[in-house]
Amino acid sequence: MIISMRPHATKQEIEHVCERVREFGYKVHSIEGEERVVIGVVGVGDVTACLESLEATPGVESAMRISAPYKFVSREFKKEDSAIRVNGLEIGGDEFVVMAGPCSVESERQIMQTAEGVARAGAHMLRGGAFKPRTSPYDFQGLEREGLKLLRKAKEATGLGIITEVMSDRDVDLVAEYADCMQVGARNMQNFSLLKSLGGCGRPVLLKRGLSSTIKELLMSAEYVVAHGNSNVILCERGIRTFETATRNTCDIAAVPVLNELTHLPVILDPSHATGKRSLVPAISRAAVAVGANGLLLEVHPCPEKAVSDGAQSLTLEAFDDMMRSLKPYIELWKQSRAPAAAAAGVA
Ligand code: PEP
Ligand code: MN
């Protein structure tokens, strides 16, 4: 259920409405907009009785049910796009945000070289896995804490914010010490204990779509994080499993506009895992811009042939630089296409 308060509702009126709703057995979550306070109501209770009672409660302008099973993340709950602040950047705002770096943090030399290269080419954030979810237990599992320290060094040298994966609820505090944004990998999209603990981690979360997950399941997982206290969630399409073998995964490019209809959360695309082939990354990146993604997460390595993971889909620093140049006119159009929305929202 969603309750819109009148524009000039008083603090007492808002608090009273929250109290009433709690009496019906619900949890509340209020959002202060520019004009009015909107109160999200979730849980199990007597909806009809609650709605009736709210009609007669001072300060309430309207109250209605949210039909989607995901509540807080739905467009029904919040019509305007959410912009999420990460290390001074806004994801979901007026900038098309590029997060680039190696699949795995491998060594100081590798991460520093990559960080400097991607920063020079115009990336906004540095990615790199310190905890790696690998299909085989015999493959490189990540440098863990050592890797996180190297990411911090790279941030100090370049100013780039850090996005890195957290695989277990046990590691949330450790990763949150070093990361500006906590990545939940495709394999963990439905690790509900992890999602719950990310609700209290104090950092934005980037949630990747599971290998065989529907868009609805992705949104339900985002709802877990928000319902547990963290509304700073960014979604990432990274390709799904289909019968097609020409690419590592099948890039569900339609997921971006579908998500833009269903949720106010920012949506980015990972063309590296979506294709598995570096030659396809620039084309899919252009497609991401064209369909209205808010940014890209992609893999770059100074020497992909020596990469310990995902070398085949990693761009060299030179190829990344070329791609960033070739994306510029597309990003210009992207900015122009968003201008009316920005003007309507009162953004200069
Ligand atoms: C990654 O970003 O390196 C990664 C493991 O991605 P995914 O979880 O999408 O497979
Ligand atoms: Mn990878």
CSV table of C-alpha atoms and ligand atoms in Angstrom, one decimal:
chain,number,residue,atom,x,y,z
A,1,MET,CA,0.0,0.0,0.0
A,2,ILE,CA,1.1,3.5,-0.6
A,3,ILE,CA,-0.1,6.6,1.2
A,4,SER,CA,0.4,10.1,-0.2
A,5,MET,CA,0.3,12.8,2.4
A,6,ARG,CA,-1.1,16.3,1.6
A,7,PRO,CA,1.6,18.7,0.6
A,8,HIS,CA,1.5,20.6,3.9
A,9,ALA,CA,0.8,17.7,6.2
A,10,THR,CA,2.4,18.3,9.6
A,11,LYS,CA,5.0,16.1,11.3
A,12,GLN,CA,2.3,15.1,13.9
A,13,GLU,CA,-0.1,14.1,11.1
A,14,ILE,CA,2.6,12.0,9.4
A,15,GLU,CA,3.6,10.3,12.7
A,16,HIS,CA,-0.1,9.6,13.5
A,17,VAL,CA,-0.7,8.0,10.1
A,18,CYS,CA,2.4,5.8,10.7
A,19,GLU,CA,1.1,4.8,14.2
A,20,ARG,CA,-2.3,3.9,12.8
A,21,VAL,CA,-0.8,1.8,10.0
A,22,ARG,CA,1.4,0.0,12.5
A,23,GLU,CA,-1.7,-0.8,14.6
A,24,PHE,CA,-3.0,-2.8,11.6
A,25,GLY,CA,0.2,-4.9,11.8
A,26,TYR,CA,2.1,-3.3,9.0
A,27,LYS,CA,5.6,-1.9,8.6
A,28,VAL,CA,6.1,1.7,7.3
A,29,HIS,CA,8.8,3.3,5.3
A,30,SER,CA,8.4,7.0,4.5
A,31,ILE,CA,10.0,8.9,1.7
A,32,GLU,CA,10.3,12.7,1.8
A,33,GLY,CA,9.7,14.1,-1.6
A,34,GLU,CA,10.1,17.7,-2.7
A,35,GLU,CA,6.4,18.4,-2.3
A,36,ARG,CA,5.0,15.7,0.0
A,37,VAL,CA,5.8,12.7,2.1
A,38,VAL,CA,4.9,9.4,0.7
A,39,ILE,CA,4.5,6.4,3.1
A,40,GLY,CA,5.1,2.9,1.9
A,41,VAL,CA,3.3,0.2,3.8
A,42,VAL,CA,4.3,-3.4,3.7
A,43,GLY,CA,3.5,-6.6,5.6
A,44,VAL,CA,0.4,-8.7,6.2
A,45,GLY,CA,-2.7,-7.1,7.6
A,46,ASP,CA,-6.3,-6.1,6.9
A,47,VAL,CA,-5.9,-3.9,3.8
A,48,THR,CA,-9.5,-3.0,3.4
A,49,ALA,CA,-10.0,-1.9,7.0
A,50,CYS,CA,-6.7,0.0,6.9
A,51,LEU,CA,-7.6,1.8,3.7
A,52,GLU,CA,-11.0,2.7,5.1
A,53,SER,CA,-9.5,4.1,8.3
A,54,LEU,CA,-6.9,6.1,6.3
A,55,GLU,CA,-9.6,7.8,4.3
A,56,ALA,CA,-10.7,9.5,7.5
A,57,THR,CA,-7.3,10.3,8.9
A,58,PRO,CA,-6.1,14.0,8.8
A,59,GLY,CA,-3.3,14.8,6.5
A,60,VAL,CA,-3.9,11.9,4.1
A,61,GLU,CA,-4.5,12.8,0.5
A,62,SER,CA,-4.8,9.3,-0.9
A,63,ALA,CA,-4.0,5.7,-0.1
A,64,MET,CA,-3.9,2.8,-2.6
A,65,ARG,CA,-2.7,-0.7,-3.0
A,66,ILE,CA,0.5,-1.5,-4.9
A,67,SER,CA,-0.4,-4.4,-7.1
A,68,ALA,CA,3.2,-5.6,-7.8
A,69,PRO,CA,4.6,-8.1,-5.4
A,70,TYR,CA,7.7,-5.9,-5.1
A,71,LYS,CA,6.6,-2.7,-3.3
A,72,PHE,CA,9.3,-0.2,-2.5
A,73,VAL,CA,11.2,-0.7,-5.7
A,74,SER,CA,8.1,-0.4,-8.0
A,75,ARG,CA,7.2,2.5,-10.2
A,76,GLU,CA,3.9,2.5,-8.5
A,77,PHE,CA,5.6,3.4,-5.2
A,78,LYS,CA,7.8,6.1,-6.7
A,79,LYS,CA,7.2,7.6,-10.2
A,80,GLU,CA,10.5,9.5,-10.5
A,81,ASP,CA,13.8,7.8,-11.2
A,82,SER,CA,16.0,7.2,-8.2
A,83,ALA,CA,19.5,8.6,-8.4
A,84,ILE,CA,22.0,6.8,-6.1
A,85,ARG,CA,25.1,8.6,-4.8
A,86,VAL,CA,28.3,6.6,-4.9
A,87,ASN,CA,31.6,8.3,-4.0
A,88,GLY,CA,30.3,11.7,-5.1
A,89,LEU,CA,28.7,10.4,-8.3
A,90,GLU,CA,25.0,10.0,-9.1
A,91,ILE,CA,24.0,6.8,-10.7
A,92,GLY,CA,20.5,7.1,-12.2
A,93,GLY,CA,21.0,10.9,-12.7
A,94,ASP,CA,22.3,13.0,-15.6
A,95,GLU,CA,25.6,11.1,-16.0
A,96,PHE,CA,26.0,7.8,-18.0
A,97,VAL,CA,28.3,6.1,-15.5
A,98,VAL,CA,31.0,3.7,-16.6
A,99,MET,CA,32.5,1.2,-14.1
A,100,ALA,CA,35.5,-0.6,-15.6
A,101,GLY,CA,38.4,-2.8,-14.4
A,102,PRO,CA,39.6,-6.4,-14.3
A,103,CYS,CA,37.4,-9.4,-13.5
A,104,SER,CA,39.8,-10.2,-10.6
A,105,VAL,CA,42.3,-8.1,-8.7
A,106,GLU,CA,45.5,-10.0,-9.3
A,107,SER,CA,48.4,-7.9,-8.2
A,108,GLU,CA,49.4,-4.3,-7.3
A,109,ARG,CA,50.9,-3.7,-10.7
A,110,GLN,CA,47.9,-5.0,-12.6
A,111,ILE,CA,45.3,-3.0,-10.6
A,112,MET,CA,47.2,0.2,-10.6
A,113,GLN,CA,47.9,0.0,-14.3
A,114,THR,CA,44.3,-0.7,-15.0
A,115,ALA,CA,43.0,2.0,-12.6
A,116,GLU,CA,45.2,4.6,-14.2
A,117,GLY,CA,44.3,3.5,-17.7
A,118,VAL,CA,40.6,3.4,-17.2
A,119,ALA,CA,40.6,6.8,-15.4
A,120,ARG,CA,42.5,8.4,-18.2
A,121,ALA,CA,39.9,7.0,-20.7
A,122,GLY,CA,37.1,8.5,-18.7
A,123,ALA,CA,35.7,5.7,-16.5
A,124,HIS,CA,33.9,6.9,-13.4
A,125,MET,CA,34.5,3.9,-11.1
A,126,LEU,CA,36.9,1.0,-10.8
A,127,ARG,CA,35.7,-2.6,-10.7
A,128,GLY,CA,37.6,-5.6,-9.6
A,129,GLY,CA,36.8,-8.8,-7.7
A,130,ALA,CA,38.7,-9.7,-4.5
A,131,PHE,CA,36.2,-12.5,-3.6
A,132,LYS,CA,35.6,-14.5,-6.8
A,133,PRO,CA,32.6,-16.8,-7.4
A,134,ARG,CA,34.2,-19.5,-9.6
A,135,THR,CA,32.5,-22.5,-11.1
A,136,SER,CA,35.5,-24.7,-10.2
A,137,PRO,CA,36.9,-24.9,-6.7
A,138,TYR,CA,40.4,-25.3,-8.2
A,139,ASP,CA,40.3,-21.9,-10.0
A,140,PHE,CA,41.6,-18.7,-8.6
A,141,GLN,CA,39.3,-17.6,-5.7
A,142,GLY,CA,40.5,-14.0,-5.3
A,143,LEU,CA,43.0,-12.2,-3.1
A,144,GLU,CA,40.3,-11.4,-0.5
A,145,ARG,CA,41.5,-8.8,2.1
A,146,GLU,CA,44.7,-8.3,0.2
A,147,GLY,CA,42.7,-7.5,-3.0
A,148,LEU,CA,40.5,-5.0,-1.1
A,149,LYS,CA,43.7,-3.2,0.1
A,150,LEU,CA,45.0,-3.0,-3.4
A,151,LEU,CA,41.6,-1.5,-4.6
A,152,ARG,CA,41.9,1.1,-1.9
A,153,LYS,CA,45.4,2.0,-3.1
A,154,ALA,CA,44.1,2.3,-6.6
A,155,LYS,CA,41.3,4.6,-5.3
A,156,GLU,CA,43.9,6.8,-3.5
A,157,ALA,CA,45.9,7.1,-6.7
A,158,THR,CA,43.1,7.8,-9.1
A,159,GLY,CA,40.1,9.0,-7.1
A,160,LEU,CA,37.9,6.4,-8.7
A,161,GLY,CA,35.2,4.9,-6.5
A,162,ILE,CA,35.4,1.1,-6.0
A,163,ILE,CA,32.9,-1.5,-6.8
A,164,THR,CA,33.7,-5.0,-5.7
A,165,GLU,CA,31.8,-8.2,-5.0
A,166,VAL,CA,30.7,-9.5,-1.7
A,167,MET,CA,29.8,-13.2,-1.7
A,168,SER,CA,28.8,-14.0,1.8
A,169,ASP,CA,27.0,-12.3,4.7
A,170,ARG,CA,30.1,-13.0,6.8
A,171,ASP,CA,32.2,-10.7,4.6
A,172,VAL,CA,29.8,-7.7,4.5
A,173,ASP,CA,31.5,-5.6,7.1
A,174,LEU,CA,35.0,-6.3,5.7
A,175,VAL,CA,34.0,-5.5,2.1
A,176,ALA,CA,32.0,-2.4,3.2
A,177,GLU,CA,35.2,-1.0,4.8
A,178,TYR,CA,36.8,-0.8,1.3
A,179,ALA,CA,34.0,-0.6,-1.2
A,180,ASP,CA,32.0,2.4,-2.3
A,181,CYS,CA,29.5,0.0,-3.9
A,182,MET,CA,28.8,-3.6,-2.9
A,183,GLN,CA,28.4,-5.9,-5.9
A,184,VAL,CA,26.1,-9.0,-5.5
A,185,GLY,CA,27.0,-11.4,-8.3
A,186,ALA,CA,24.6,-13.3,-10.5
A,187,ARG,CA,25.2,-16.5,-8.5
A,188,ASN,CA,24.2,-14.8,-5.3
A,189,MET,CA,21.1,-12.9,-6.5
A,190,GLN,CA,18.9,-15.1,-4.4
A,191,ASN,CA,21.3,-15.5,-1.4
A,192,PHE,CA,18.7,-14.1,0.9
A,193,SER,CA,20.9,-14.0,4.0
A,194,LEU,CA,23.4,-11.9,2.1
A,195,LEU,CA,20.6,-9.6,0.8
A,196,LYS,CA,19.2,-9.1,4.3
A,197,SER,CA,22.6,-8.2,5.7
A,198,LEU,CA,23.2,-5.7,2.9
A,199,GLY,CA,20.2,-3.9,4.1
A,200,GLY,CA,22.3,-2.6,7.0
A,201,CYS,CA,25.7,-2.3,5.3
A,202,GLY,CA,25.6,1.5,4.8
A,203,ARG,CA,26.8,1.2,1.2
A,204,PRO,CA,24.9,1.2,-2.1
A,205,VAL,CA,24.4,-2.2,-3.6
A,206,LEU,CA,24.7,-3.3,-7.2
A,207,LEU,CA,22.5,-6.3,-7.7
A,208,LYS,CA,23.3,-8.5,-10.8
A,209,ARG,CA,20.6,-10.5,-12.4
A,210,GLY,CA,20.9,-14.3,-11.7
A,211,LEU,CA,21.9,-16.6,-14.6
A,212,SER,CA,18.4,-18.0,-14.9
A,213,SER,CA,16.4,-15.4,-13.0
A,214,THR,CA,13.3,-13.6,-14.3
A,215,ILE,CA,13.0,-9.9,-14.1
A,216,LYS,CA,10.4,-10.3,-11.4
A,217,GLU,CA,12.8,-12.4,-9.3
A,218,LEU,CA,15.5,-9.7,-9.7
A,219,LEU,CA,13.1,-7.1,-8.5
A,220,MET,CA,12.0,-9.3,-5.5
A,221,SER,CA,15.7,-9.6,-4.6
A,222,ALA,CA,16.1,-5.8,-4.8
A,223,GLU,CA,13.0,-5.6,-2.5
A,224,TYR,CA,14.8,-7.7,0.1
A,225,VAL,CA,17.7,-5.2,0.4
A,226,VAL,CA,15.3,-2.2,0.5
A,227,ALA,CA,12.9,-3.8,2.9
A,228,HIS,CA,15.9,-4.4,5.2
A,229,GLY,CA,16.8,-0.8,5.3
A,230,ASN,CA,18.9,0.1,2.3
A,231,SER,CA,17.1,1.9,-0.5
A,232,ASN,CA,20.3,2.5,-2.5
A,233,VAL,CA,20.1,-0.4,-5.0
A,234,ILE,CA,21.3,-0.4,-8.6
A,235,LEU,CA,20.3,-3.2,-10.9
A,236,CYS,CA,22.5,-4.9,-13.5
A,237,GLU,CA,21.5,-6.9,-16.5
A,238,ARG,CA,24.5,-9.3,-17.3
A,239,GLY,CA,23.0,-11.8,-19.7
A,240,ILE,CA,20.9,-14.9,-19.0
A,241,ARG,CA,21.2,-18.6,-19.9
A,242,THR,CA,19.4,-19.7,-23.0
A,243,PHE,CA,19.9,-22.4,-25.7
A,244,GLU,CA,22.2,-20.1,-27.6
A,245,THR,CA,25.9,-20.9,-27.5
A,246,ALA,CA,27.4,-18.2,-29.8
A,247,THR,CA,27.7,-16.0,-26.8
A,248,ARG,CA,28.6,-16.8,-23.2
A,249,ASN,CA,25.1,-15.6,-22.1
A,250,THR,CA,22.2,-14.1,-24.0
A,251,CYS,CA,22.1,-10.4,-23.5
A,252,ASP,CA,18.5,-9.5,-22.6
A,253,ILE,CA,18.7,-6.0,-23.9
A,254,ALA,CA,14.9,-5.6,-23.5
A,255,ALA,CA,15.4,-6.1,-19.7
A,256,VAL,CA,16.6,-2.5,-19.5
A,257,PRO,CA,13.5,-0.8,-20.8
A,258,VAL,CA,11.3,-3.4,-19.1
A,259,LEU,CA,13.0,-2.6,-15.8
A,260,ASN,CA,12.7,1.1,-16.5
A,261,GLU,CA,9.0,0.7,-16.7
A,262,LEU,CA,8.7,-1.5,-13.6
A,263,THR,CA,11.1,0.2,-11.2
A,264,HIS,CA,12.5,3.6,-10.3
A,265,LEU,CA,15.9,2.1,-9.5
A,266,PRO,CA,18.8,2.7,-11.8
A,267,VAL,CA,19.7,0.0,-14.3
A,268,ILE,CA,23.1,-0.7,-15.8
A,269,LEU,CA,24.4,-3.3,-18.2
A,270,ASP,CA,27.4,-5.6,-18.2
A,271,PRO,CA,28.3,-6.2,-21.8
A,272,SER,CA,31.3,-8.4,-20.8
A,273,HIS,CA,29.5,-11.2,-19.0
A,274,ALA,CA,26.5,-10.8,-21.3
A,275,THR,CA,28.6,-11.7,-24.3
A,276,GLY,CA,31.8,-13.4,-23.1
A,277,LYS,CA,33.6,-11.9,-26.2
A,278,ARG,CA,35.6,-8.7,-26.2
A,279,SER,CA,34.8,-8.1,-29.9
A,280,LEU,CA,31.1,-7.8,-29.0
A,281,VAL,CA,31.5,-5.5,-26.0
A,282,PRO,CA,31.5,-2.1,-27.9
A,283,ALA,CA,28.3,-2.9,-29.9
A,284,ILE,CA,26.4,-4.1,-26.8
A,285,SER,CA,27.6,-1.0,-24.9
A,286,ARG,CA,26.2,1.2,-27.6
A,287,ALA,CA,23.0,-0.8,-27.4
A,288,ALA,CA,22.9,-0.2,-23.6
A,289,VAL,CA,23.1,3.6,-24.2
A,290,ALA,CA,20.4,3.5,-26.8
A,291,VAL,CA,17.9,1.5,-24.7
A,292,GLY,CA,18.3,3.9,-21.8
A,293,ALA,CA,20.6,2.1,-19.3
A,294,ASN,CA,22.2,4.4,-16.7
A,295,GLY,CA,25.6,3.0,-17.2
A,296,LEU,CA,28.0,0.1,-17.9
A,297,LEU,CA,30.0,-2.3,-15.8
A,298,LEU,CA,32.7,-3.9,-17.9
A,299,GLU,CA,35.9,-5.8,-17.8
A,300,VAL,CA,39.3,-4.3,-18.8
A,301,HIS,CA,42.7,-5.9,-18.3
A,302,PRO,CA,46.2,-4.6,-19.2
A,303,CYS,CA,47.1,-8.0,-20.7
A,304,PRO,CA,43.9,-10.0,-21.2
A,305,GLU,CA,45.8,-13.1,-22.3
A,306,LYS,CA,47.4,-13.3,-18.9
A,307,ALA,CA,44.2,-12.6,-16.9
A,308,VAL,CA,43.4,-15.2,-14.3
A,309,SER,CA,39.7,-14.9,-15.1
A,310,ASP,CA,37.6,-13.8,-17.9
A,311,GLY,CA,40.4,-12.8,-20.2
A,312,ALA,CA,38.4,-13.5,-23.4
A,313,GLN,CA,35.8,-10.9,-22.6
A,314,SER,CA,38.2,-8.3,-21.2
A,315,LEU,CA,39.1,-5.2,-23.3
A,316,THR,CA,42.7,-4.1,-23.4
A,317,LEU,CA,43.3,-0.6,-22.1
A,318,GLU,CA,43.7,0.6,-25.7
A,319,ALA,CA,40.4,-1.0,-26.8
A,320,PHE,CA,38.6,0.5,-23.8
A,321,ASP,CA,40.0,4.0,-24.7
A,322,ASP,CA,38.8,3.5,-28.3
A,323,MET,CA,35.4,2.4,-27.1
A,324,MET,CA,35.0,5.3,-24.7
A,325,ARG,CA,35.8,7.7,-27.6
A,326,SER,CA,33.3,6.0,-29.9
A,327,LEU,CA,30.6,6.0,-27.2
A,328,LYS,CA,30.8,9.8,-26.8
A,329,PRO,CA,28.2,10.8,-29.5
A,330,TYR,CA,25.8,8.1,-28.3
A,331,ILE,CA,26.1,9.4,-24.7
A,332,GLU,CA,25.5,13.0,-26.0
A,333,LEU,CA,22.2,11.7,-27.5
A,334,TRP,CA,21.4,9.9,-24.3
A,335,LYS,CA,21.9,13.1,-22.4
A,336,GLN,CA,19.6,15.0,-24.8
A,337,SER,CA,16.9,12.4,-24.7
A,338,ARG,CA,16.9,12.7,-20.9
A,339,ALA,CA,16.8,16.5,-21.0
A,340,PRO,CA,13.0,16.8,-21.0
A,341,ALA,CA,12.8,14.6,-18.0
A,342,ALA,CA,15.4,16.6,-16.3
A,343,ALA,CA,13.6,19.9,-17.1
A,344,ALA,CA,10.3,18.5,-15.9
A,345,ALA,CA,12.0,17.5,-12.6
A,346,GLY,CA,13.2,21.1,-12.3
A,347,VAL,CA,16.9,20.2,-12.9
A,348,ALA,CA,18.9,22.9,-14.6
B,1,PEP,C1,31.9,-10.4,-12.3
B,1,PEP,O1,31.4,-9.3,-12.3
B,1,PEP,O2,33.2,-10.6,-12.4
B,1,PEP,C2,31.0,-11.6,-12.1
B,1,PEP,C3,31.5,-12.7,-11.5
B,1,PEP,O3,29.9,-11.4,-12.7
B,1,PEP,P1,28.5,-12.3,-12.6
B,1,PEP,O4,28.2,-12.4,-11.2
B,1,PEP,O5,27.5,-11.4,-13.5
B,1,PEP,O6,28.8,-13.6,-13.3
B,2,MN,MN,34.2,-11.7,-14.5
